[in-house]
Tab-separated table of C-alpha atoms in Angstrom:
chain	number	residue	atom	x	y	z
T	1	UNK	CA	16.301	-44.813	-3.558
T	2	UNK	CA	15.427	-41.155	-4.110
T	3	UNK	CA	16.952	-38.302	-2.197
T	4	UNK	CA	14.487	-36.496	0.015
T	5	UNK	CA	14.985	-32.716	0.071
T	6	UNK	CA	14.331	-31.072	3.394
T	7	UNK	CA	11.922	-28.188	3.078
T	8	UNK	CA	12.334	-25.012	5.122
T	9	UNK	CA	9.627	-24.535	7.716
T	10	UNK	CA	6.895	-21.955	7.073
T	11	UNK	CA	6.726	-19.834	10.178
T	12	UNK	CA	3.515	-18.251	11.411
T	13	UNK	CA	5.005	-14.714	11.266
T	14	UNK	CA	5.904	-15.231	7.611
T	15	UNK	CA	2.358	-16.404	6.862
T	16	UNK	CA	0.931	-13.314	8.625
T	17	UNK	CA	3.305	-11.066	6.698
T	18	UNK	CA	2.496	-12.615	3.346
T	19	UNK	CA	-1.241	-12.415	3.998
T	20	UNK	CA	-0.937	-8.767	5.032
T	21	UNK	CA	1.205	-7.848	2.014
T	22	UNK	CA	-1.227	-9.541	-0.370
T	23	UNK	CA	-4.348	-8.074	1.197
T	24	UNK	CA	-2.833	-4.583	1.324
T	25	UNK	CA	-2.248	-4.558	-2.414
T	26	UNK	CA	-5.527	-6.198	-3.414
T	27	UNK	CA	-7.555	-3.755	-1.301
T	28	UNK	CA	-5.545	-0.819	-2.729
T	29	UNK	CA	-6.203	-2.123	-6.229
T	30	UNK	CA	-9.947	-2.349	-5.520
T	31	UNK	CA	-9.953	1.240	-4.222
T	32	UNK	CA	-8.064	2.472	-7.297
T	33	UNK	CA	-10.426	0.660	-9.656
T	34	UNK	CA	-13.421	2.119	-7.807
T	35	UNK	CA	-11.936	5.576	-8.418
T	36	UNK	CA	-12.757	5.188	-12.101
T	37	UNK	CA	-16.431	5.333	-11.175
T	38	UNK	CA	-16.318	7.545	-8.085
T	39	UNK	CA	-13.857	10.344	-8.949
T	40	UNK	CA	-16.192	11.896	-11.553
T	41	UNK	CA	-18.579	12.492	-8.639
T	42	UNK	CA	-16.140	14.994	-7.074
T	43	UNK	CA	-18.263	17.832	-8.441
T	44	UNK	CA	-21.466	16.532	-6.850
T	45	UNK	CA	-22.972	17.351	-3.465
T	46	UNK	CA	-21.503	14.144	-1.998
T	47	UNK	CA	-17.944	15.167	-2.904
T	48	UNK	CA	-16.985	15.877	0.710
T	49	UNK	CA	-17.775	12.346	1.750
T	50	UNK	CA	-15.935	10.917	-1.260
T	51	UNK	CA	-12.821	13.011	-0.637
T	52	UNK	CA	-12.825	12.017	3.031
T	53	UNK	CA	-13.137	8.361	2.067
T	54	UNK	CA	-10.249	8.429	-0.424
T	55	UNK	CA	-7.974	10.367	1.881
T	56	UNK	CA	-8.742	7.848	4.617
T	57	UNK	CA	-7.907	4.948	2.283
T	58	UNK	CA	-4.643	6.662	1.362
T	59	UNK	CA	-3.522	7.140	4.949
T	60	UNK	CA	-4.564	3.575	5.843
T	61	UNK	CA	-2.545	2.305	2.866
T	62	UNK	CA	0.504	4.194	4.192
T	63	UNK	CA	0.006	2.606	7.602
T	64	UNK	CA	-0.401	-0.822	6.036
T	65	UNK	CA	2.881	-0.384	4.162
T	66	UNK	CA	4.608	0.449	7.450
T	67	UNK	CA	3.035	-2.632	8.990
T	68	UNK	CA	4.201	-4.779	6.088
T	69	UNK	CA	7.746	-3.462	6.504
T	70	UNK	CA	7.732	-4.325	10.207
T	71	UNK	CA	6.223	-7.750	9.637
T	72	UNK	CA	8.698	-8.589	6.869
T	73	UNK	CA	11.584	-7.514	9.109
T	74	UNK	CA	10.235	-9.733	11.902
T	75	UNK	CA	9.790	-12.621	9.468
T	76	UNK	CA	13.319	-12.077	8.115
T	77	UNK	CA	14.746	-12.198	11.614
T	78	UNK	CA	12.777	-15.363	12.495
T	79	UNK	CA	13.364	-17.285	9.265
T	80	UNK	CA	16.847	-15.982	8.396
T	81	UNK	CA	15.544	-15.547	4.814
T	82	UNK	CA	17.333	-12.697	3.025
T	83	UNK	CA	14.477	-12.380	0.520
T	84	UNK	CA	12.242	-11.147	3.301
T	85	UNK	CA	14.888	-8.555	4.188
T	86	UNK	CA	14.824	-7.324	0.604
T	87	UNK	CA	11.031	-7.191	0.751
T	88	UNK	CA	11.299	-5.131	3.934
T	89	UNK	CA	13.509	-2.669	2.114
T	90	UNK	CA	11.052	-2.582	-0.795
T	91	UNK	CA	8.187	-1.873	1.603
T	92	UNK	CA	10.157	1.055	3.070
T	93	UNK	CA	10.774	2.434	-0.442
T	94	UNK	CA	7.141	1.790	-1.228
T	95	UNK	CA	6.052	3.763	1.832
T	96	UNK	CA	8.313	6.695	0.993
T	97	UNK	CA	7.085	6.870	-2.602
T	98	UNK	CA	3.475	6.642	-1.463
T	99	UNK	CA	3.832	9.184	1.342
T	100	UNK	CA	5.175	11.798	-1.064
T	101	UNK	CA	1.515	12.355	-2.008
T	102	UNK	CA	0.520	13.314	1.533
T	103	UNK	CA	-0.136	16.988	0.622
T	104	UNK	CA	-2.717	16.174	-2.047
T	105	UNK	CA	-4.541	13.697	0.148
T	106	UNK	CA	-4.360	16.066	3.099
T	107	UNK	CA	-6.133	18.647	0.922
T	108	UNK	CA	-8.739	16.001	0.062
T	109	UNK	CA	-9.180	15.328	3.780
T	110	UNK	CA	-9.579	19.014	4.598
T	111	UNK	CA	-12.181	19.433	1.871
T	112	UNK	CA	-13.876	16.271	3.155
T	113	UNK	CA	-14.329	17.721	6.644
T	114	UNK	CA	-15.492	21.088	5.219
T	115	UNK	CA	-12.319	23.002	6.104
T	116	UNK	CA	-12.138	24.670	2.708
T	117	UNK	CA	-10.131	27.667	4.001
T	118	UNK	CA	-7.386	25.444	5.378
T	119	UNK	CA	-7.348	23.390	2.191
T	120	UNK	CA	-7.097	26.522	0.074
T	121	UNK	CA	-4.014	27.597	2.087
T	122	UNK	CA	-2.336	24.309	1.165
T	123	UNK	CA	-3.323	24.620	-2.468
T	124	UNK	CA	-2.097	28.194	-2.716
T	125	UNK	CA	-3.074	30.882	-5.202
T	126	UNK	CA	-3.216	28.627	-8.234
T	127	UNK	CA	-4.895	25.244	-8.145
T	128	UNK	CA	-3.436	24.518	-11.603
T	129	UNK	CA	0.084	24.941	-10.210
T	130	UNK	CA	-0.772	22.663	-7.272
T	131	UNK	CA	-2.048	19.955	-9.602
T	132	UNK	CA	0.909	20.247	-11.978
T	133	UNK	CA	3.314	19.999	-9.012
T	134	UNK	CA	1.556	16.770	-8.007
T	135	UNK	CA	2.095	15.014	-11.360
T	136	UNK	CA	5.531	13.639	-10.498
T	137	UNK	CA	4.223	12.454	-7.139
T	138	UNK	CA	1.454	10.558	-8.919
T	139	UNK	CA	4.142	8.801	-10.939
T	140	UNK	CA	5.847	7.848	-7.649
T	141	UNK	CA	2.505	6.505	-6.439
T	142	UNK	CA	2.187	4.371	-9.568
T	143	UNK	CA	5.724	3.035	-9.036
T	144	UNK	CA	4.822	2.260	-5.431
T	145	UNK	CA	1.768	0.347	-6.537
T	146	UNK	CA	3.858	-1.659	-9.008
T	147	UNK	CA	6.254	-2.571	-6.195
T	148	UNK	CA	3.304	-3.589	-4.035
T	149	UNK	CA	1.927	-5.657	-6.917
T	150	UNK	CA	5.165	-7.594	-7.345
T	151	UNK	CA	5.405	-8.294	-3.596
T	152	UNK	CA	1.710	-9.283	-3.474
T	153	UNK	CA	2.117	-11.724	-6.360
T	154	UNK	CA	5.211	-13.268	-4.771
T	155	UNK	CA	3.411	-13.523	-1.434
T	156	UNK	CA	0.323	-15.069	-2.969
T	157	UNK	CA	2.433	-17.651	-4.853
T	158	UNK	CA	4.264	-18.556	-1.647
T	159	UNK	CA	1.002	-18.903	0.273
T	160	UNK	CA	-0.480	-21.138	-2.421
T	161	UNK	CA	2.651	-23.320	-2.495
T	162	UNK	CA	2.577	-23.702	1.281
T	163	UNK	CA	-1.125	-24.525	1.184
T	164	UNK	CA	-0.370	-27.304	-1.314
T	165	UNK	CA	2.376	-28.691	0.966
T	166	UNK	CA	-0.037	-28.855	3.889
T	167	UNK	CA	-2.360	-31.289	2.068
């Protein structure tokens, strides 16, 4: 007679968290991949709309990371799963690394709403210095996306496994 292993229940809050974490990354990845085509249009007459769109996506991504951190903390509390607590911590780190780019995307937003004077005050006297100061923050953004990728893959695998158990 075989031993039957009792499986931990899959709570609804954990499912919501894992769906949110996965969707957050996959949407961010789609936006980043679209930048390959759209960013060269920054010099065109539609640049204001494009800058407004990308700054909006950036700030929504920051909010989504905060939401993922809250949902993972709630799921950790409900399920008593320490892995979800670690993922909450990773989402907080992810948010901090992402939010370090706020100045650049705020400048994009200001240019997007035709507040060029305000944007120029943020940029300062030299736009080259502003861009070179942003390089390390872009590296932080790449690290944040890698963290999001790892969490999204783990979440997707967990969702697929649970879907297979439901059958």
